[in-house]
CSV table of C-alpha atoms in Angstrom, one decimal:
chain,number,residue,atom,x,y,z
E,1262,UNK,CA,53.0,106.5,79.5
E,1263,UNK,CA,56.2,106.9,80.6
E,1264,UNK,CA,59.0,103.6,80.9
E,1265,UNK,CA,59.5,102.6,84.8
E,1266,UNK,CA,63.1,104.5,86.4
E,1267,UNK,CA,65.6,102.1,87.4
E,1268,UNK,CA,64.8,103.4,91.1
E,1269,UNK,CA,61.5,102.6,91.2
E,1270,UNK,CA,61.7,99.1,89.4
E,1271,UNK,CA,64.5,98.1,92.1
E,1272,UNK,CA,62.3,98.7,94.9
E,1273,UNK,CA,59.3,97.5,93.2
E,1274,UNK,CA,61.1,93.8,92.5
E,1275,UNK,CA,62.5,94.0,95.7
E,1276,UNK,CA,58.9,94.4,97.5
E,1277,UNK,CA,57.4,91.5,95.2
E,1278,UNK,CA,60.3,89.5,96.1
E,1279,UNK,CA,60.1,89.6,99.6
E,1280,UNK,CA,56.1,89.6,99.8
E,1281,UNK,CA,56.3,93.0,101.3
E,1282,UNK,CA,54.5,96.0,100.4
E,1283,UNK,CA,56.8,97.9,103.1
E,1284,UNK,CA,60.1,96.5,102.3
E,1285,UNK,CA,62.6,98.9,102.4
E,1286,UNK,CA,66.0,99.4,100.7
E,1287,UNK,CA,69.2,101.6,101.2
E,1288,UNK,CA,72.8,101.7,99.2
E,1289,UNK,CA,74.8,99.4,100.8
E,1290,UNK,CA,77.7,100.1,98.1
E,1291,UNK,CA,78.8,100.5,94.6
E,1292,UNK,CA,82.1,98.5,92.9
E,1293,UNK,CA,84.8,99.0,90.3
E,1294,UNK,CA,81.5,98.1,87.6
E,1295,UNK,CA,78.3,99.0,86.5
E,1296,UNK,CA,76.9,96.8,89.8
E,1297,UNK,CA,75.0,98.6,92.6
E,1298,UNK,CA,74.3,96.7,96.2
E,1299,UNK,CA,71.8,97.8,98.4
E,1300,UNK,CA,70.2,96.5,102.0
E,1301,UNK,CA,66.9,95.6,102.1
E,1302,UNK,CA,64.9,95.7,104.8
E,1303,UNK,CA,61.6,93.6,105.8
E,1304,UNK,CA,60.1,92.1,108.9
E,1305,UNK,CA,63.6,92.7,111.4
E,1306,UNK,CA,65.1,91.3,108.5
E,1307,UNK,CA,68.1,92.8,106.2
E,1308,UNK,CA,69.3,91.0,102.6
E,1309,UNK,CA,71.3,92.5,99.8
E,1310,UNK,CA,70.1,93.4,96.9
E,1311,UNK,CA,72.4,93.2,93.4
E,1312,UNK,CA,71.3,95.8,90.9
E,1313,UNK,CA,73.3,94.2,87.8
E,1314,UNK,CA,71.7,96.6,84.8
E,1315,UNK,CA,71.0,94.2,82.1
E,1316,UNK,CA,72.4,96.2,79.4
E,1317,UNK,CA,75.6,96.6,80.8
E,1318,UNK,CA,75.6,93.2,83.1
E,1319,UNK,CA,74.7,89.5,82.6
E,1320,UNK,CA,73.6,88.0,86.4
E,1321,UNK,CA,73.8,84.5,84.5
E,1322,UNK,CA,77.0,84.3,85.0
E,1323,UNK,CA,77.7,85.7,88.9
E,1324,UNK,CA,74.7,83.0,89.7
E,1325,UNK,CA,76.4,79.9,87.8
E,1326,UNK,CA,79.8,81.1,89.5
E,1327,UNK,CA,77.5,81.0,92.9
E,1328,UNK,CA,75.8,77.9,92.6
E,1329,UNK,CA,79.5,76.5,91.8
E,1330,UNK,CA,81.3,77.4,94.9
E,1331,UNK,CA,78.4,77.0,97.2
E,1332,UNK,CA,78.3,73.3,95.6
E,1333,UNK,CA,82.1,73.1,96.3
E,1334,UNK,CA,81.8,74.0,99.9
E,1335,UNK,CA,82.6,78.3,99.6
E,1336,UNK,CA,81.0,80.3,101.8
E,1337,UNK,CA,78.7,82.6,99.3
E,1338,UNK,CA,76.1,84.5,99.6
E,1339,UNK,CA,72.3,82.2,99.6
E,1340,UNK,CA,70.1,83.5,97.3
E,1341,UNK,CA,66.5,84.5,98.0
E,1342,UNK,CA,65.6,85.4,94.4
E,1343,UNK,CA,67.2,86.7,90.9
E,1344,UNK,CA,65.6,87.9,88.1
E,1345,UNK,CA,68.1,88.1,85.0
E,1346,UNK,CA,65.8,89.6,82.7
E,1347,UNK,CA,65.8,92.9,84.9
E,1348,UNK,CA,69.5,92.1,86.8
E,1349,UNK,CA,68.4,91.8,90.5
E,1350,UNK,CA,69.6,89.4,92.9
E,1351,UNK,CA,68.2,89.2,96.5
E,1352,UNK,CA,71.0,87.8,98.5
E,1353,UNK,CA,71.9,86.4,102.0
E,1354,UNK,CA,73.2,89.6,104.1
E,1355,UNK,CA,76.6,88.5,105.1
E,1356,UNK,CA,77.4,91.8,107.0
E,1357,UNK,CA,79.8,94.6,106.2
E,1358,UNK,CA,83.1,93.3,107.8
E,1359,UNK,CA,85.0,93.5,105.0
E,1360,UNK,CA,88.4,91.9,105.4
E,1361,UNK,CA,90.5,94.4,104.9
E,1362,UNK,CA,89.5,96.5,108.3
E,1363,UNK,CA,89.9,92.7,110.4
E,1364,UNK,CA,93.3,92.6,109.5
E,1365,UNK,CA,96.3,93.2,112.0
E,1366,UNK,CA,99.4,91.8,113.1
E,1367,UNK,CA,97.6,89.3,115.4
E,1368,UNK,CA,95.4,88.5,113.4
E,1369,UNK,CA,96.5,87.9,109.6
E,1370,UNK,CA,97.6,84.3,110.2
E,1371,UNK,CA,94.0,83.3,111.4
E,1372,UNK,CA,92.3,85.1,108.7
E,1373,UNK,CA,94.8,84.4,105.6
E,1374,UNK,CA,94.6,80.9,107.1
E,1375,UNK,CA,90.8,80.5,106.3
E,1376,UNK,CA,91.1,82.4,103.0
E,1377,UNK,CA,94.2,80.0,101.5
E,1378,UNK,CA,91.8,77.1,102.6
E,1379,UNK,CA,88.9,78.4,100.4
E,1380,UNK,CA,91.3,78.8,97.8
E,1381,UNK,CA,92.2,74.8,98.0
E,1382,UNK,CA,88.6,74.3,98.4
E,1383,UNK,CA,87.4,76.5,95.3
E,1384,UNK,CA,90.5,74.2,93.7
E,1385,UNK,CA,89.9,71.3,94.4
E,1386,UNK,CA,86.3,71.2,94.5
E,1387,UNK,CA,84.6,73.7,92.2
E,1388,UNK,CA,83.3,72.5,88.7
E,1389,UNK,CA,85.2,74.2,86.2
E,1390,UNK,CA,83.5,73.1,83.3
E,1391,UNK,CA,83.2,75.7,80.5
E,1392,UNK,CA,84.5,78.5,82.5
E,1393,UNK,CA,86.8,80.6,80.1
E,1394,UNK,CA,90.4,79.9,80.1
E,1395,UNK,CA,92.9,82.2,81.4
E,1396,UNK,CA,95.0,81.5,78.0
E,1397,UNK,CA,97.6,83.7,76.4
E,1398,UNK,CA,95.5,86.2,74.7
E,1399,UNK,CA,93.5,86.9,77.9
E,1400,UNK,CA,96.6,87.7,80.1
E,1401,UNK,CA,98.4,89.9,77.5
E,1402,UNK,CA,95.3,91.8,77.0
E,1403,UNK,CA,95.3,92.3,80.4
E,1404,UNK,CA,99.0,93.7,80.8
E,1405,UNK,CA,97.8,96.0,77.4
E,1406,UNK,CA,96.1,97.5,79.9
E,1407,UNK,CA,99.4,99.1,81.4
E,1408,UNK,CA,101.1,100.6,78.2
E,1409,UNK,CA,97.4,102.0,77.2
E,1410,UNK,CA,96.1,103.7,80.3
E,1411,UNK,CA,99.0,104.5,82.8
E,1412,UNK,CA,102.4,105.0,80.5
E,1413,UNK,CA,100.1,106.8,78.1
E,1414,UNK,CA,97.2,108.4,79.5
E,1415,UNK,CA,98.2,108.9,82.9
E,1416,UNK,CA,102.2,109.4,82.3
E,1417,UNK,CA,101.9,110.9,78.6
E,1418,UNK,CA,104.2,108.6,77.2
E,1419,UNK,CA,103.6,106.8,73.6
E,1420,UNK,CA,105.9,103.9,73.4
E,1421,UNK,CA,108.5,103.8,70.9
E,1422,UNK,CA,109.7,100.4,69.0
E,1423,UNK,CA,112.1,99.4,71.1
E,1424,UNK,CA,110.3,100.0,74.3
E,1425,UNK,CA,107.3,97.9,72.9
E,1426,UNK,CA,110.4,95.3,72.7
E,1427,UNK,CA,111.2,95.6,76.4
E,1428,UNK,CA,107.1,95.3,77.1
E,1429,UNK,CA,106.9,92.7,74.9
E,1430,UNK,CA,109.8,90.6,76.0
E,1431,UNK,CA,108.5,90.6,79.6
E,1432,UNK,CA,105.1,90.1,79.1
E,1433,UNK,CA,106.1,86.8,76.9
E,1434,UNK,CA,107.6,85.6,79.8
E,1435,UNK,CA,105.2,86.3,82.2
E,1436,UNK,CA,102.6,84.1,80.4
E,1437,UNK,CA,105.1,81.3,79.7
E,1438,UNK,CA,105.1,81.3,83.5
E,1439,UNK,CA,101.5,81.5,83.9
E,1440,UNK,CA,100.5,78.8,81.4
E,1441,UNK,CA,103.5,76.3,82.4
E,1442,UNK,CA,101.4,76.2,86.2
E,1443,UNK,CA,98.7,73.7,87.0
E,1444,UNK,CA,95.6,74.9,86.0
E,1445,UNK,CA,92.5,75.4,88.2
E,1446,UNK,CA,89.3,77.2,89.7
E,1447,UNK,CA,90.4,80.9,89.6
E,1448,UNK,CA,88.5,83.7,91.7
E,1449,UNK,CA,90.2,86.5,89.9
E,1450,UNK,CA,89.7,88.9,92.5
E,1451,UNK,CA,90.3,87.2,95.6
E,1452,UNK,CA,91.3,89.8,98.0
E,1453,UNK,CA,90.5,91.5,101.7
E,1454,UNK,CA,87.6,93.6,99.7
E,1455,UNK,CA,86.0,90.8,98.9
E,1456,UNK,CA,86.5,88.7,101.5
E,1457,UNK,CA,83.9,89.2,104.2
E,1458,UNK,CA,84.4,87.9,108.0
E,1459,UNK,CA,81.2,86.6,109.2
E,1460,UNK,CA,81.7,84.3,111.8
E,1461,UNK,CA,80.7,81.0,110.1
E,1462,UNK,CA,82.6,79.2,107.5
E,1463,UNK,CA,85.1,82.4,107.2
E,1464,UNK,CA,85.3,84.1,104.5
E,1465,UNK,CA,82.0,84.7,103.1
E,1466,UNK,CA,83.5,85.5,99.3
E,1467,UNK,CA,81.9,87.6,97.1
E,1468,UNK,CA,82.5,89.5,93.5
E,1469,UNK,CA,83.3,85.9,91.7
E,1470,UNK,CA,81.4,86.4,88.5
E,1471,UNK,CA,84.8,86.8,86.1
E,1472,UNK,CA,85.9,83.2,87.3
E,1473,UNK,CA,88.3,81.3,85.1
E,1474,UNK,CA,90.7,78.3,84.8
E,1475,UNK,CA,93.8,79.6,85.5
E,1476,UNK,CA,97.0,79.3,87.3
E,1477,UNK,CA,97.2,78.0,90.5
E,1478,UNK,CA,98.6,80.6,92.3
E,1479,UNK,CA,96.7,83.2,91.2
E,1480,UNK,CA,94.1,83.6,94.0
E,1481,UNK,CA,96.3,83.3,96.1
E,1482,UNK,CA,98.8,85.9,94.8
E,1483,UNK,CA,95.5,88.4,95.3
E,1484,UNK,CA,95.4,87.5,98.5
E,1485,UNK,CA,99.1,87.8,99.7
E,1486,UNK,CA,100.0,90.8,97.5
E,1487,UNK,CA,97.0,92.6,97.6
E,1488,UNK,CA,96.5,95.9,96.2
E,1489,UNK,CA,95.3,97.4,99.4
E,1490,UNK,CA,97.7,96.3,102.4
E,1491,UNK,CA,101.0,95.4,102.4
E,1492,UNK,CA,102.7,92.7,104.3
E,1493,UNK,CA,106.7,91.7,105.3
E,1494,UNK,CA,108.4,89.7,102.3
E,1495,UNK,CA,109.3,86.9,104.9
E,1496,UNK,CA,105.6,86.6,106.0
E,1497,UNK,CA,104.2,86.8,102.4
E,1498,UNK,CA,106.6,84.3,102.0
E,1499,UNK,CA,106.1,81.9,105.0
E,1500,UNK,CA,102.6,82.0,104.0
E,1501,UNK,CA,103.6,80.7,100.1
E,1502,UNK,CA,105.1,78.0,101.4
E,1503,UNK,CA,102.3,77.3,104.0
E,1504,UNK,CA,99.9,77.1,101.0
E,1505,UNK,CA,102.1,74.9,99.0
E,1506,UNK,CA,102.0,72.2,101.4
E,1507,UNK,CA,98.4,72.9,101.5
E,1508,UNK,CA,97.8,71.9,98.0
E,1509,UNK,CA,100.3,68.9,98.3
E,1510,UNK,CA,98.5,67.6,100.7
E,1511,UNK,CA,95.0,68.0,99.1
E,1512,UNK,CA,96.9,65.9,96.4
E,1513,UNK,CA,97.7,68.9,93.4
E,1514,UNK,CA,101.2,67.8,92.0
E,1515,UNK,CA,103.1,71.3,93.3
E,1516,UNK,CA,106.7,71.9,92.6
E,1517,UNK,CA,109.1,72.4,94.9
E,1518,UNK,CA,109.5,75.6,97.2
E,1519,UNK,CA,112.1,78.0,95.2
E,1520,UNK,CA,110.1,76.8,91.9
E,1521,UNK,CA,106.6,77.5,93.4
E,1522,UNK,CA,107.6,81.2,94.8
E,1523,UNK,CA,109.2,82.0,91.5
E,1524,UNK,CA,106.0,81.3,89.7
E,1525,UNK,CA,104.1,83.1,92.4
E,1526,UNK,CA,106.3,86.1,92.2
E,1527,UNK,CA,105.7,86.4,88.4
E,1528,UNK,CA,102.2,85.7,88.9
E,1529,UNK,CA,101.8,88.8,90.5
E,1530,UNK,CA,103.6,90.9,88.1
E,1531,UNK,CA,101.3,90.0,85.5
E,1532,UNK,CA,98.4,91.0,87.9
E,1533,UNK,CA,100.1,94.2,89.0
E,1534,UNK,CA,101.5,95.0,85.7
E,1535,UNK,CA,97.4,94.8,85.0
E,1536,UNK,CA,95.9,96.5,87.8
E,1537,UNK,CA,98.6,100.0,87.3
E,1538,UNK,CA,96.3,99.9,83.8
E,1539,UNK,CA,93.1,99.2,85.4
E,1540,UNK,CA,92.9,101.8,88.6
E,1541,UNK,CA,94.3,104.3,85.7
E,1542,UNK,CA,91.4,103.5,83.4
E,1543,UNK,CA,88.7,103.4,86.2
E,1544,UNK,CA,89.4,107.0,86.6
E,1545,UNK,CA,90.0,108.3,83.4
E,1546,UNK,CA,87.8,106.2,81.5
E,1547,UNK,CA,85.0,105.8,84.4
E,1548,UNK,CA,85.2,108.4,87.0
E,1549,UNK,CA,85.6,106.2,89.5
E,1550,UNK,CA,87.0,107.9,92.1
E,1551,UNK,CA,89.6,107.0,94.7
E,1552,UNK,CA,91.8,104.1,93.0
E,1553,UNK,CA,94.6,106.1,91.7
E,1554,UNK,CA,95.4,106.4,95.5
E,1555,UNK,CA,96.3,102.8,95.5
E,1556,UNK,CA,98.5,102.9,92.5
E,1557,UNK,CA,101.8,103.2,94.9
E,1558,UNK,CA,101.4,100.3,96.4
E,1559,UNK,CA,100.9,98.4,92.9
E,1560,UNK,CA,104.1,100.1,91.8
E,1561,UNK,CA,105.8,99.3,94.9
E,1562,UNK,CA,104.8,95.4,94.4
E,1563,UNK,CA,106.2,95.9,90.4
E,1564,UNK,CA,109.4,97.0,91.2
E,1565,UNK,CA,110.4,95.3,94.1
E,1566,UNK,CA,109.1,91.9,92.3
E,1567,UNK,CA,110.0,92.9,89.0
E,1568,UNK,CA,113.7,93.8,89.9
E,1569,UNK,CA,114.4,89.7,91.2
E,1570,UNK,CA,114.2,88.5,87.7
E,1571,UNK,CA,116.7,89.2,84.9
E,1572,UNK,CA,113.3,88.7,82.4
E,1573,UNK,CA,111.3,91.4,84.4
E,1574,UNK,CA,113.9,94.3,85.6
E,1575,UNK,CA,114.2,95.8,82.0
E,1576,UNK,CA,110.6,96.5,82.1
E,1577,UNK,CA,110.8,98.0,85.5
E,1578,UNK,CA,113.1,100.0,84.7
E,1579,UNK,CA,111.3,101.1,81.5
E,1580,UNK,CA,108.5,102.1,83.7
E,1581,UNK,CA,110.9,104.1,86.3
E,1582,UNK,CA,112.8,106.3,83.2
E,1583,UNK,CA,109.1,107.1,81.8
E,1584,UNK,CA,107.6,107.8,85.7
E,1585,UNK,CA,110.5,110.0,86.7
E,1586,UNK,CA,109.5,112.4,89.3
E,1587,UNK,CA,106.1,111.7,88.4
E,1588,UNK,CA,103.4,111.8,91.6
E,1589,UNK,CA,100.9,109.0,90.6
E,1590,UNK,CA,98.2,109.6,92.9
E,1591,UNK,CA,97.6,113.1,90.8
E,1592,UNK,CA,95.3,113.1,87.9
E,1593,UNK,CA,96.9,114.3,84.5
E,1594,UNK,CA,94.6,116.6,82.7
């Protein structure tokens, strides 16, 4: 007798879940891992539907990261039912208005507004007790990512000595930067793709399973200098500051503007300088389709940033001499 197919256990679970032989379900949409969401359908009603393969995904850990932030006042998805020994989660439908297409001119202040203020509220509120900390080893491994999967698989370039010395010399300070802020409740992926506008308690957040405690301004450095729009420097900045005094007042001991931008501006490097390795690997590793289109504006970020600090530019400019000409949206083969 032959083993269940994913397809068929998914709709199955779903139907026992919702007490309906008739349920239906469609793909609502895939992400940057092994995760699959789908709508289902039952009596007028919709909910999502996680499919989290447990050999390739552990649910225990996106549903303590839920029950956290819904406890700290986050608007996150309710859940109807989970199974982790099979990976589903039914879900609360929070509709499919991501933030990304919301955003305008007119309306970024409104919208970042409510996002920095779930940032102070993940902060400030969330129980961070035995998440894993964003320490030294877990942020360089994340900037390996960069040498590994765009200078050498996507460029072609193997590193000699003394351009490891240039890599290494900025990463070091990058995570002396990192660790030397106040730590807290880190998202990790807290941007306008997962960041839902639903018309009560904006934003509905989602994909918060690889939580952390990290550096403060992490979050909101996602947010800001997100991988997928782009904003004026003096806005992006106006906003820093407008989150600073957000987090004084909530009563987080912040430094004082110039310091705070500074450690936001090298916060994102070290995210950037990660994500040029990670949209490289997702297509050459994963077949993911479609992020090596967003690898200009995570260049763009690198170098502008990079070039402001004395520690940074060498690296940058590391990165220029091996890119040359180079069109990065294009596949090597």
């Amino acid at each position: 007798m032959s083993l269940p197919t994913r397809e068929s256990l998914r709709l199955d679970w779903t139907r026992q879940a919702l007490a309906d032989p008739d349920a239906s379900i469609e793909r609502a949409t895939n992400d940057a891992s092994f995760r699959s969401y789908w709508r289902a359908y039952s009596a007028g009603r919709s909910w999502v539907l996680m499919d989290a393969p447990p050999d390739k995904e552990d649910i225990r850990t996106w549903l303590d990261v839920a029950s956290r932030l819904a406890r700290a006042g986050v608007h996150v998805p309710d859940i109807q039912a989970a199974d982790d020994e099979r990976g589903f989660v039914l879900m609360e439908d929070m509709g499919d208005r991501l933030l990304l297409a919301e955003l305008s001119e007119s309306s970024a202040d409104r919208h970042y507004g409510d996002a920095m203020q779930a940032i102070v509220r993940m902060q400030l509120n969330a129980d961070t007790t035995g998440l894993p900390a964003y320490d030294e080893a877990r942020l360089v491994a994340e900037m390996e990512l960069m040498p590994e999967w765009l200078l050498k698989r996507h460029l072609g370039h193997t590193l000699e000595c003394g351009q490891w010395d240039v890599v290494e010399g900025a990463f070091r300070a990058l995570v002396t930067s990192a660790r030397a802020q106040p730590q807290a409740f880190v998202h990790r992926d807290f941007h306008s793709r997962n960041l839902l506008v639903t018309g009560r308690d904006d934003p509905g957040v989602i994909d918060f399973q690889d939580a952390v405690l990290g550096p403060i301004t992490y979050d909101l450095v996602s947010l800001l200098r997100d991988c997928y729009i782009a904003w004026p420097q003096a806005r992006v900045d106006a906003w820093v500051e407008q989150h600073r005094q957000r987090l004084a007042d909530a009563g987080f001991t912040v430094p004082g503007p110039e310091a705070f931008l500074r450690a936001f501006d090298l916060m994102g490097l070290q995210r950037h300088i990660k994500v040029l390795g990670i949209f490289c690997r997702l297509w050459y590793r994963d077949g993911k389709a479609g992020y090596l289109q967003d690898l200009p504006l995570v260049w763009r970020y690198t170098r502008d940033v990079g070039r402001r600090y004395p520690e940074i530019a060498p690296l940058v400019n590391l990165i220029e001499r091996i890119m040359g000409d180079r069109e990065l949206t294009v596949p090597r083969a």
